[in-house]
XYZ file of C-alpha atoms in Angstrom:
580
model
C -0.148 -28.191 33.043
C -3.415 -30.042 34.054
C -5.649 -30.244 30.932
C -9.138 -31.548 30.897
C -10.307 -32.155 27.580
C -6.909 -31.317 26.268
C -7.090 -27.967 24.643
C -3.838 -27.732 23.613
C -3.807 -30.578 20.969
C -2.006 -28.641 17.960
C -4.212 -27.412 15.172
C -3.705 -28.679 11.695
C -2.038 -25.451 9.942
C -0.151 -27.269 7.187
C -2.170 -25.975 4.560
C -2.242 -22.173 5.645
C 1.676 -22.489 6.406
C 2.515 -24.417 3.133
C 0.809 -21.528 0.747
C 2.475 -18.931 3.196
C 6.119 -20.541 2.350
C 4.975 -21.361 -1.434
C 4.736 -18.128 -2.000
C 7.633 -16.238 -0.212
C 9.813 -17.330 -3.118
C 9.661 -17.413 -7.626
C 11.807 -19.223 -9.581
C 12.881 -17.818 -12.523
C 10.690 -19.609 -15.347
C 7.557 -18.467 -12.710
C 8.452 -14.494 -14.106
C 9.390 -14.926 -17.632
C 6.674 -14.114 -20.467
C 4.246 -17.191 -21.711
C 3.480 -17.942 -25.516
C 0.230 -18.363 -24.300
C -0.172 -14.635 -23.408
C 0.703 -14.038 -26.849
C -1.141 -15.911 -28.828
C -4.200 -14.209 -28.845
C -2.719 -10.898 -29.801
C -1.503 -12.987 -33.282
C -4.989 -14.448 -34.572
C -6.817 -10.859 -34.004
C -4.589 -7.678 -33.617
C -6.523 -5.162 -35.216
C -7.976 -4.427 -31.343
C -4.286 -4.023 -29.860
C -2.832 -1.844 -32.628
C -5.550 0.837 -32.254
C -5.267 0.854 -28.802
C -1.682 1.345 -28.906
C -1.894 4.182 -31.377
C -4.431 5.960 -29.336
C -1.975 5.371 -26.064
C 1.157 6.808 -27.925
C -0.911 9.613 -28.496
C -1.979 10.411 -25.409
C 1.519 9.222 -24.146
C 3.558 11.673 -26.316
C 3.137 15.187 -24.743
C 3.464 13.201 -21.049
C 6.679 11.598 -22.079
C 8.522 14.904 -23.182
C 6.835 16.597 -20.670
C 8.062 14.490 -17.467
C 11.552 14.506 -19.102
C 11.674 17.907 -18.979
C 10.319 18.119 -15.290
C 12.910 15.611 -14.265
C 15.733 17.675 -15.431
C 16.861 15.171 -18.170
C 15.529 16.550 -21.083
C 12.651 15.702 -23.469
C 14.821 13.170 -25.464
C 15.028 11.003 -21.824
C 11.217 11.275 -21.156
C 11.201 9.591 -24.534
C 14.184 6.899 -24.331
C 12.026 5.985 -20.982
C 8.509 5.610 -22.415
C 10.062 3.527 -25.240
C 12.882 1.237 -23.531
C 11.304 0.922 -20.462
C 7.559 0.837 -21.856
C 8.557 -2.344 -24.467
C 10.546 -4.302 -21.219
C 7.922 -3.615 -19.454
C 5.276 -4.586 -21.640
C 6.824 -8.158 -22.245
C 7.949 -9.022 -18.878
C 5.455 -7.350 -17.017
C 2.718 -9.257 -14.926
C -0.736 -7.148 -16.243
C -1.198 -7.388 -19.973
C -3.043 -3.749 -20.148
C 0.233 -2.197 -18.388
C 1.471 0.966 -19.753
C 5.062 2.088 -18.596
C 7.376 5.004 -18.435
C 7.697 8.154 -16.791
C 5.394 9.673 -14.010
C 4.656 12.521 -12.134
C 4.865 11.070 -9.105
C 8.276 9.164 -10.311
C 9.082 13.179 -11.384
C 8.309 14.615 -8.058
C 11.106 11.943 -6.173
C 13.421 12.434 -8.970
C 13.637 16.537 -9.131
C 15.657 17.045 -5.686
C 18.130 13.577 -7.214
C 18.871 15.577 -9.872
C 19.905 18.430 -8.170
C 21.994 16.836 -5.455
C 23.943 13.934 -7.686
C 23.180 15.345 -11.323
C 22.191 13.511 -14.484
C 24.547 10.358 -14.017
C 23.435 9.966 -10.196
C 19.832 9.464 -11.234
C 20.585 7.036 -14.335
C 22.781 5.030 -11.909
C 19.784 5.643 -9.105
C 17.541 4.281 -11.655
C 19.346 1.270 -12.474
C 19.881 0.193 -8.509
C 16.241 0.576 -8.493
C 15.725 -2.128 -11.121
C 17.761 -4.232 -9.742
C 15.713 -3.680 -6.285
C 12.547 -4.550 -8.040
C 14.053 -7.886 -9.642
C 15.116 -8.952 -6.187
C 11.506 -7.826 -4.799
C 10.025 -9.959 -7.345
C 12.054 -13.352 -6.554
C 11.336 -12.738 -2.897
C 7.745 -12.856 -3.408
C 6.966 -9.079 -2.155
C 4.801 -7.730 -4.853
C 1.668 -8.848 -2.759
C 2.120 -6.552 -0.027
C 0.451 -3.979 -2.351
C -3.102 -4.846 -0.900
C -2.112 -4.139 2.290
C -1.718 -0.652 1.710
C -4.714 1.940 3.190
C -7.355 3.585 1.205
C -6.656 7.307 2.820
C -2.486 6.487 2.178
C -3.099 6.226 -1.644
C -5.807 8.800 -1.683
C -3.322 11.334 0.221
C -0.369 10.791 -1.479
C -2.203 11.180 -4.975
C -3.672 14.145 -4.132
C -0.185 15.165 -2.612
C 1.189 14.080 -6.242
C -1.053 15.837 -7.874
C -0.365 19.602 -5.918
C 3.758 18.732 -6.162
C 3.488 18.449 -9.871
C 1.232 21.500 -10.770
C 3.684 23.274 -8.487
C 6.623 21.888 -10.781
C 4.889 23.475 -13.966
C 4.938 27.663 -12.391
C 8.200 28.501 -13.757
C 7.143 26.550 -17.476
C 3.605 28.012 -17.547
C 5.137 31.617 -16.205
C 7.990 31.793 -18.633
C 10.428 32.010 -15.959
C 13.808 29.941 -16.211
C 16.437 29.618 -13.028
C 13.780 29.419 -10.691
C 15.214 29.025 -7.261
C 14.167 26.499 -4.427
C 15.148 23.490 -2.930
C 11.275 22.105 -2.800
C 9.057 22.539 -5.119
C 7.120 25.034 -3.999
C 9.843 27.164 -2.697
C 11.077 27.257 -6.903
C 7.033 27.798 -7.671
C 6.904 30.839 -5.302
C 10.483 32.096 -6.755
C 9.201 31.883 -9.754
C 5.864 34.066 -9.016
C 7.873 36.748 -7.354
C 10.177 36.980 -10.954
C 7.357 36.989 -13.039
C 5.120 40.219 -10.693
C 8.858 41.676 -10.856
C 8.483 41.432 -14.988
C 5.220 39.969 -16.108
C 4.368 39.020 -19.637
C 0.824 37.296 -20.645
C 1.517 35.291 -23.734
C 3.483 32.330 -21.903
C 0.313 31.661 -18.772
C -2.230 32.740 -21.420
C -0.651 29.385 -23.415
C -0.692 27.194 -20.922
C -4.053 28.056 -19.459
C -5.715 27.818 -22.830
C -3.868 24.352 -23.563
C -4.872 22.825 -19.880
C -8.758 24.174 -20.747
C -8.676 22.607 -24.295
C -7.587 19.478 -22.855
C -9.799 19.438 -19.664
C -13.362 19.973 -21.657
C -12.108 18.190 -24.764
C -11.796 15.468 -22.774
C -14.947 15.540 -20.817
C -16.998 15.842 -23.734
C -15.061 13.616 -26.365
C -13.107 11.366 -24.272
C -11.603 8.999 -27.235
C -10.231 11.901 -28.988
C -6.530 12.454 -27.538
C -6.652 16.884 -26.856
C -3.089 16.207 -24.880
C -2.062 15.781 -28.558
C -4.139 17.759 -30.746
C -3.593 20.820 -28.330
C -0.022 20.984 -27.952
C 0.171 20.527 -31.981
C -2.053 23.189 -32.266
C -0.481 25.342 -29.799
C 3.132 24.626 -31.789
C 1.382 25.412 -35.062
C -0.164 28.896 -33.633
C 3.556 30.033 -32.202
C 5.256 29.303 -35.360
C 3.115 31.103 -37.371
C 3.238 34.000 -35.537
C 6.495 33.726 -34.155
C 5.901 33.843 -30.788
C 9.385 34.530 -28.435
C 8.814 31.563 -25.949
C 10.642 28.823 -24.760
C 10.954 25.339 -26.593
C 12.270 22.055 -25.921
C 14.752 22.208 -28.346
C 16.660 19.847 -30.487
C 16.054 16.399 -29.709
C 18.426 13.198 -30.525
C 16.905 11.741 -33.972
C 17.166 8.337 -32.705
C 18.580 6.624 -29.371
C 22.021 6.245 -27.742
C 24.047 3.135 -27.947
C 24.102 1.543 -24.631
C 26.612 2.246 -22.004
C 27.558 1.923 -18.563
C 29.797 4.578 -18.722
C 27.046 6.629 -15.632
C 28.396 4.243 -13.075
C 31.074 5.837 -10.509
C 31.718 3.133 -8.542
C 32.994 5.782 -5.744
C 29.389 7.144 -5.656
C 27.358 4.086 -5.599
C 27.224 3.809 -1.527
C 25.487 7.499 -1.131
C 23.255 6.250 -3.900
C 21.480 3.591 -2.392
C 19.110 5.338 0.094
C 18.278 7.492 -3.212
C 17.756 4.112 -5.008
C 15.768 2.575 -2.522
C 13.439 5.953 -2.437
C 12.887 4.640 -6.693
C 12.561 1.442 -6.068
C 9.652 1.928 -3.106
C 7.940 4.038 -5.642
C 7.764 2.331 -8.496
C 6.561 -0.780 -6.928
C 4.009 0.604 -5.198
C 2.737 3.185 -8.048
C 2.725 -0.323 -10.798
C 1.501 -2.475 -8.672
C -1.784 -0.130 -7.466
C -1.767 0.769 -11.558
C -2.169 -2.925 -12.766
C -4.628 -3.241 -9.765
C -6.324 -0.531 -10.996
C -6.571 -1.969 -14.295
C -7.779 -5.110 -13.319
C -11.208 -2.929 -11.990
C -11.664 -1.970 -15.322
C -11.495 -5.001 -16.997
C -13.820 -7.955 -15.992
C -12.038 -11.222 -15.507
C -8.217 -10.366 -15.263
C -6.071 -10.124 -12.815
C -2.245 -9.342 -12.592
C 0.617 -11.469 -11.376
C 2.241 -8.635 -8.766
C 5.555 -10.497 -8.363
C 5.958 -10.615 -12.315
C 4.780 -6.763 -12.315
C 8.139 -5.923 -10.220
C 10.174 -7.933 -12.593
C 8.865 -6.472 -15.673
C 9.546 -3.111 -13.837
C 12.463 -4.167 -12.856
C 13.813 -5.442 -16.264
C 12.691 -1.874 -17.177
C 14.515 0.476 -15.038
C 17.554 -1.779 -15.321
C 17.479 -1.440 -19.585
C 16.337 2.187 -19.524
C 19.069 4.207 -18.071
C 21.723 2.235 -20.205
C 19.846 4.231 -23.407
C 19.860 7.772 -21.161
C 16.196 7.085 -19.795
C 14.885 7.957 -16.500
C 13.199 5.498 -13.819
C 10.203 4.430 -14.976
C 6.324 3.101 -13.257
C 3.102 1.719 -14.491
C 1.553 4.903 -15.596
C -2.400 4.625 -14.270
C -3.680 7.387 -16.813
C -1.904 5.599 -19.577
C -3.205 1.920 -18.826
C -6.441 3.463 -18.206
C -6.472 4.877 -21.488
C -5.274 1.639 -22.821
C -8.223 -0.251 -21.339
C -10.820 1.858 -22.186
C -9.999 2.102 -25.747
C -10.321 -1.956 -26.239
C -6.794 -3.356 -25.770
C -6.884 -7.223 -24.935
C -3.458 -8.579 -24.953
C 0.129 -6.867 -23.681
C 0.677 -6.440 -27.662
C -0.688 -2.843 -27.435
C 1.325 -1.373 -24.706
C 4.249 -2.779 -27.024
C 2.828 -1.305 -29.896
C 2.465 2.130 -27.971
C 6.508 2.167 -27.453
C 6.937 0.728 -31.224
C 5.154 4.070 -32.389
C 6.658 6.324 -30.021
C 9.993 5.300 -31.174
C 9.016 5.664 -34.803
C 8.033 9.091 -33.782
C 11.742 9.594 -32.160
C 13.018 8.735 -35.890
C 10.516 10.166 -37.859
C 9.603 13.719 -36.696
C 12.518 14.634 -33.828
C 12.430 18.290 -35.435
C 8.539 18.880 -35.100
C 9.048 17.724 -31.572
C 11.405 20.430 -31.095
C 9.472 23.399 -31.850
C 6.940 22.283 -29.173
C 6.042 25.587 -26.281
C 7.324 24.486 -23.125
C 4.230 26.055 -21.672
C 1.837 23.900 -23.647
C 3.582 21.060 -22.116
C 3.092 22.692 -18.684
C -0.602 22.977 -19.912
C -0.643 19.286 -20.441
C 0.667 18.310 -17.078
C -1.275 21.177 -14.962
C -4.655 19.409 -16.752
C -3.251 16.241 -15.785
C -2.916 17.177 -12.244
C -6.529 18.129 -11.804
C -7.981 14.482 -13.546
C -5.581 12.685 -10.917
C -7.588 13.532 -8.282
C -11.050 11.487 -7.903
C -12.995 14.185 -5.630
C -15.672 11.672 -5.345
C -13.172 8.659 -3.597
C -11.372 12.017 -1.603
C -14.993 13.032 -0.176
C -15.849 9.227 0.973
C -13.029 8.729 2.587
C -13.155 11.941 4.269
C -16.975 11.378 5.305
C -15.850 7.195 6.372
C -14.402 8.689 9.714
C -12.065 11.287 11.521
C -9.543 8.946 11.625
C -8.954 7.983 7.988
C -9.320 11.615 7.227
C -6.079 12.412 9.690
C -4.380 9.603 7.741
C -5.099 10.940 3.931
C -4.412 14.830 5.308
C -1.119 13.931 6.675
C -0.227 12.043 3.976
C -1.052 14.862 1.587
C 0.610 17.494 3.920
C 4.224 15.642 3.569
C 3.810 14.839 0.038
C 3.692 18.259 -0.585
C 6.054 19.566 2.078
C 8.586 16.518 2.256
C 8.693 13.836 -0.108
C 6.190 10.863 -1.867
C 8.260 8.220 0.265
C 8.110 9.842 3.442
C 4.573 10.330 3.138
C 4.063 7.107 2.208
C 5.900 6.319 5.088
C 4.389 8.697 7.110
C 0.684 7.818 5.940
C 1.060 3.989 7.004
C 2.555 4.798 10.082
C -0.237 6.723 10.813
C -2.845 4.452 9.712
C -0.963 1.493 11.555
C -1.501 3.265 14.861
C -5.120 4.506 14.667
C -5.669 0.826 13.404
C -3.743 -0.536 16.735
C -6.128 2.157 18.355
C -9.381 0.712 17.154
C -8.476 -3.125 17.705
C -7.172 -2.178 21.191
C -10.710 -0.638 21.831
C -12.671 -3.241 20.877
C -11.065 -5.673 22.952
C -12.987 -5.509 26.471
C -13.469 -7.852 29.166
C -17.023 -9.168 30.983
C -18.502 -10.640 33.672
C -20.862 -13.164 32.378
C -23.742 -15.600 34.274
C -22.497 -19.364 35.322
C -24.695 -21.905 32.881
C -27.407 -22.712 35.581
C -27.770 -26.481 33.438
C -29.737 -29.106 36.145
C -27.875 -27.333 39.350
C -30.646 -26.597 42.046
C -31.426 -22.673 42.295
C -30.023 -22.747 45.694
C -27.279 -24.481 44.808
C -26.906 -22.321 41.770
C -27.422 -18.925 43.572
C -24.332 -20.311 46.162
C -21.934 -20.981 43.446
C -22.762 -17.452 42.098
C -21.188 -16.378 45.599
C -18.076 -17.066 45.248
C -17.435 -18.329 41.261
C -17.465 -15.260 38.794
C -16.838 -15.960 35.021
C -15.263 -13.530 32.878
C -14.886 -13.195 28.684
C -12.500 -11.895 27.061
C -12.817 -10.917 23.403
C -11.358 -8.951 20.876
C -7.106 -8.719 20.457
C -5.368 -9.297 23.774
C -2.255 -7.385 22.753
C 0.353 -4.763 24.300
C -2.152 -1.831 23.117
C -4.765 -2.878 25.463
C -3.021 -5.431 27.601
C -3.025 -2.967 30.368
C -6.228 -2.128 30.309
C -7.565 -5.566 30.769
C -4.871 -5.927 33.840
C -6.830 -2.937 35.779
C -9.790 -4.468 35.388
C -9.393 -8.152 36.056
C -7.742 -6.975 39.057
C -10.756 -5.575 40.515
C -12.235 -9.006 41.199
C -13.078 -9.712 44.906
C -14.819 -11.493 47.668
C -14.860 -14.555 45.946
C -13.197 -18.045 45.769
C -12.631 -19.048 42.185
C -12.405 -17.095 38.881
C -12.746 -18.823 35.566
C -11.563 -16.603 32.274
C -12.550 -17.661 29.088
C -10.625 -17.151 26.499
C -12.449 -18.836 23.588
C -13.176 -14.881 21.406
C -9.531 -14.044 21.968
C -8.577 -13.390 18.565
C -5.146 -12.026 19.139
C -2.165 -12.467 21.535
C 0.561 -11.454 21.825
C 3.581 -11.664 24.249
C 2.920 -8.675 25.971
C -0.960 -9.918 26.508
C 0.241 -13.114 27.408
C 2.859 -11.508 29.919
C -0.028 -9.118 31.388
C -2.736 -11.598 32.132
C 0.109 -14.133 34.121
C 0.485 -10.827 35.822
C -3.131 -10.678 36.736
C -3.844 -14.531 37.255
C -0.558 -14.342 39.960
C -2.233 -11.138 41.762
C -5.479 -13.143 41.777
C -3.402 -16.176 43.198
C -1.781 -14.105 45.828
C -5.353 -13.042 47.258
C -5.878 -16.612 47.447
C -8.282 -17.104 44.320
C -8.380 -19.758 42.551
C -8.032 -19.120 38.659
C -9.136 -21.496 35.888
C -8.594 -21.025 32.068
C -11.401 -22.486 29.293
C -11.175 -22.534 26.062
C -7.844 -21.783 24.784
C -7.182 -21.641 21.298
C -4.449 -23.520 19.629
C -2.485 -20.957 18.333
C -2.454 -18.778 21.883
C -1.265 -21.992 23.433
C 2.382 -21.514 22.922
C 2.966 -17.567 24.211
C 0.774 -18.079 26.893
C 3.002 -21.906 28.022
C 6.302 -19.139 27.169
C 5.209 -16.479 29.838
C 4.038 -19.314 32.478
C 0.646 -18.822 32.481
C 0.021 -22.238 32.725
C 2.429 -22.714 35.562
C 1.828 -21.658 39.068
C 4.507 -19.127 41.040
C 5.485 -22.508 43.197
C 5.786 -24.819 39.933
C 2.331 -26.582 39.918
C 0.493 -26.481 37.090
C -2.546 -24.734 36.800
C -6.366 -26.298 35.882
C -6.791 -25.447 32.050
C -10.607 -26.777 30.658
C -11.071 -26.878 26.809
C -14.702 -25.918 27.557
C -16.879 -23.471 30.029
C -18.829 -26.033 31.277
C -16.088 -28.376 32.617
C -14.125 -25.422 34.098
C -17.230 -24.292 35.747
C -18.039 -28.285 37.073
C -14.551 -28.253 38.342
C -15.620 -24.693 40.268
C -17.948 -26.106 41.797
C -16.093 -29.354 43.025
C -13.935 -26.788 44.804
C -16.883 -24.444 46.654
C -19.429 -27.307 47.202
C -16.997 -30.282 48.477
C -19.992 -32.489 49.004
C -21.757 -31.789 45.859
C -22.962 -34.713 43.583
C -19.441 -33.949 41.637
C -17.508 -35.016 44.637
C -19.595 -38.023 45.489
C -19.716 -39.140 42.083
C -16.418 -37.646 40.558
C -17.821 -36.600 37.226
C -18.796 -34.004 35.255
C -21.844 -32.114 34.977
């Protein structure tokens, strides 16, 4: 390759590679918990112990009423927000982080339940953990930031439909509603309850969801989860109201055991597993990052956040609890009401377990339709209509990406949608990149040349720019129209706003530089950068079809002298052989 002004000298990219490799991998002592995150939580507490108690509050009536959505049982909604919120709390990488179970962790968990049972999804939830430990060593918990506005938006919203739809049969006082999706079960459940209707169960659960949904607009530090399901317990005791309960509750928790495991069964377990795992990464991570908006000056360690989560769903199902997530109306709660150090998300699982002891039997009595009140009020704070709106005013293509997402939520699955959303998102992106990458004819620098001289070389020299990504989504495109060029003697591309390339670009514009060859043109290249040096040397750009090397120019100008040397043999070039 002839190079004038040598373009291809290599750029320095130590530093940009070194923190790329520096942070693929953690060691171990890079995860584990720091006295130093402790030790303000010691000298002034009083801040971390309200907020805790306030959290446990507000994280009682979710806790029971996620376990019972799951199909576990109250008592494993419990285990979960206490095992899983202390591991968490400790190992975790955001100090506001409050653990345990979801909705959205509810929603993937309903349809494990039914296919592999109670044991499947403890030994489900303890793949998962390990998933997330492994995540965390390998450096993953980053890719987080990467996901789109409209996917999170989507799925939320998505979340927030599945799990009002998991509450009909609760807030109806129907039992052995039928369905493989949720809202197959929620419309079973309908049909039995026009078949035999009865008002007192909805007429609960409305008035608990209503309670909760102005109390908390209008008193926002008072927890109405809690103060309306007590009241709601209170009022069907004393008038002995026929409804459904949660029933007797352990008194305390389960010694560990392994015993869930069925070797046998692991293998059909893992997609399952993976499915957790996916979640609970992604819901934590975009929790602590949500978290670190609402408090000025922190910020989370990601990779730690997947151990600490890991750590958790690992411990958790060995005590009967179900896989857990950073909860984002938990930790919002927590950072609102003036926590400062990870000691009052451990606090918040200290009390709830004291509660487990302590008051088991008032627990029981508890309406399963207030707790379906709870969640349905939960479901309509998830959504932010105000982010929904932007997004869906910010362009027609983010809206197809946060409708889709929403759609298969719903329909399918959180994961798929997920899956789904980004795939979607990914391809209008490719869309938009490819479009803005264009091709132009631009003027030859005039400089000192005479304007006879000049208007000559505009004869038979053209000069075109590419910009924009140079890629296999608009590759193509740029071959039809570079290969429109005729009638004249030398073309000269340059290539300095090329901002992608890829092999396929690369491969596509040999493929045009050859067609211009074979129509006897002369091509010359200017301003290559660095990093498009090697795919374009791969494909042979730089490399004639009879193995000469072709004229490459690390600026305009010098490609454009060299143009000249060729059209105007006897110019001052030629008789002087150098450069204008």
């Amino acid at each position: 390759m002839s190079v004038l002004g040598n373009p291809n000298e290599p750029a320095n990219t130590t530093g940009a590679t070194g923190n790329r490799v520096s942070g693929v991998g953690r060691s171990v002592a890079a995860l584990l918990p720091r006295w130093s995150e402790w030790k303000p939580a010691f000298r002034a507490p009083g801040a971390d112990l309200l907020s805790g108690l306030i959290v446990a509050l507000v994280a009682l009536p979710l806790a029971l009423g996620f376990g019972v959505s799951s199909g576990l049982g109250a008592a494993a909604g419990l285990t979960t927000a206490v095992i899983a919120g202390a591991v968490a709390a400790v190992f975790g990488g955001s100090r506001f982080q409050v653990s345990g179970p979801t909705g959205a962790m509810t929603v993937v968990l309903v349809p494990i339940v039914a296919q592999y049972g109670p044991t499947g999804v403890l030994a489900v939830g303890l793949i998962a953990g390990v998933v997330l430990v492994a995540l965390a060593f390998a450096g993953i918990g980053r890719a987080v930031r990467y996901m789109p506005a409209p996917v999170i938006e989507g799925f939320t919203a998505g979340i927030a439909v599945v799990i009002a739809l998991q509450q009909v049969p609760a807030a109806l006082g129907i039992s052995g509603a039928e369905g493989e999706k949720v809202w197959q079960s929620a419309f079973d459940a309908v049909h039995k309850f026009v078949a035999n209707p009865s008002i007192l169960t909805p007429s609960l659960a409305l008035v608990v969801a209503v309670a909760i949904l102005i109390g908390g607009r209008f008193f926002p530090r008072i927890p109405f989860s809690l103060v309306a399901v007590a009241a709601a317990t209170v009022v069907a005791q004393l008038f002995g109201w026929d409804i459904a309960r949660i029933g007797a509750i352990p008194s305390g928790f389960s010694a560990p055991t392994l015993g869930f495991l069925d070797l046998e069964n692991l293998p059909s377990l893992i997609a399952p597993a993976l499915a957790v795992a996916a979640l609970a990464a992604l819901e934590s991570l975009l929790s602590a990052t949500a978290a670190d908006s609402m408090a000025v000056g922190t910020r989370h360690d990601p990779d730690r956040e997947l151990f600490g989560q890991g750590l958790a769903n690992i411990a958790a199902p060995l005590f009967g609890g179900v896989p857990a997530t950073g909860a984002i109306a938990r930790t919002a709660v927590n950072v609102r009401s003036g926590a400062r150090t990870r000691l009052a998300a451990l606090t918040h699982a200290l009390i709830l377990a004291a509660i487990v002891y302590l008051a088991a039997g008032l627990v029981a009595e508890i309406p399963l339709a207030a707790l379906a009140g709870v969640l349905l009020a939960t479901t309509v704070r998830m959504v932010e209509t105000a982010s929904v709106l932007a997004i869906a005013r910010a362009g027609r293509a983010d809206t197809v990406v946060m409708i889709a997402t929403f759609l298969v939520t719903v329909v399918f699955d959180l994961v798929t949608a997920v899956a789904v959303g980004v795939g979607f998102a990914a391809l209008l992106a490719l869309r938009a990149v490819a479009r803005s990458a264009r091709i132009e004819q631009v003027p030859l620098e005039q400089g000192d040349h005479l304007d006879e001289e000049h208007e000559l070389l505009r004869e038979h020299i053209v000069a075109y720019r590419i910009e924009g990504a140079l890629f296999f989504a608009a590759a193509h495109r740029f071959l039809l129209e570079l290969a429109e060029v005729a009638d004249v003697k030398v073309v000269i591309l340059r290539m300095s706003r090329v901002t992608a390339l890829d092999a396929t670009g690369a491969i596509v514009l040999k493929d045009a530089v050859t067609k211009l060859e074979h129509r006897h043109i002369t091509v010359l290249i200017s301003g290559t950068k660095p990093e498009h040096v090697r795919p374009l040397e791969a494909v042979g750009v730089f490399t004639t079809s009879d193995g000469q090397e072709r004229h490459v120019f690390e600026t305009t100008p010098r490609a454009i002298s060299f143009a000249r040397m060729l059209v105007l043999p006897d110019s001052h070039y030629a008789a002087t052989g150098t450069e204008d």
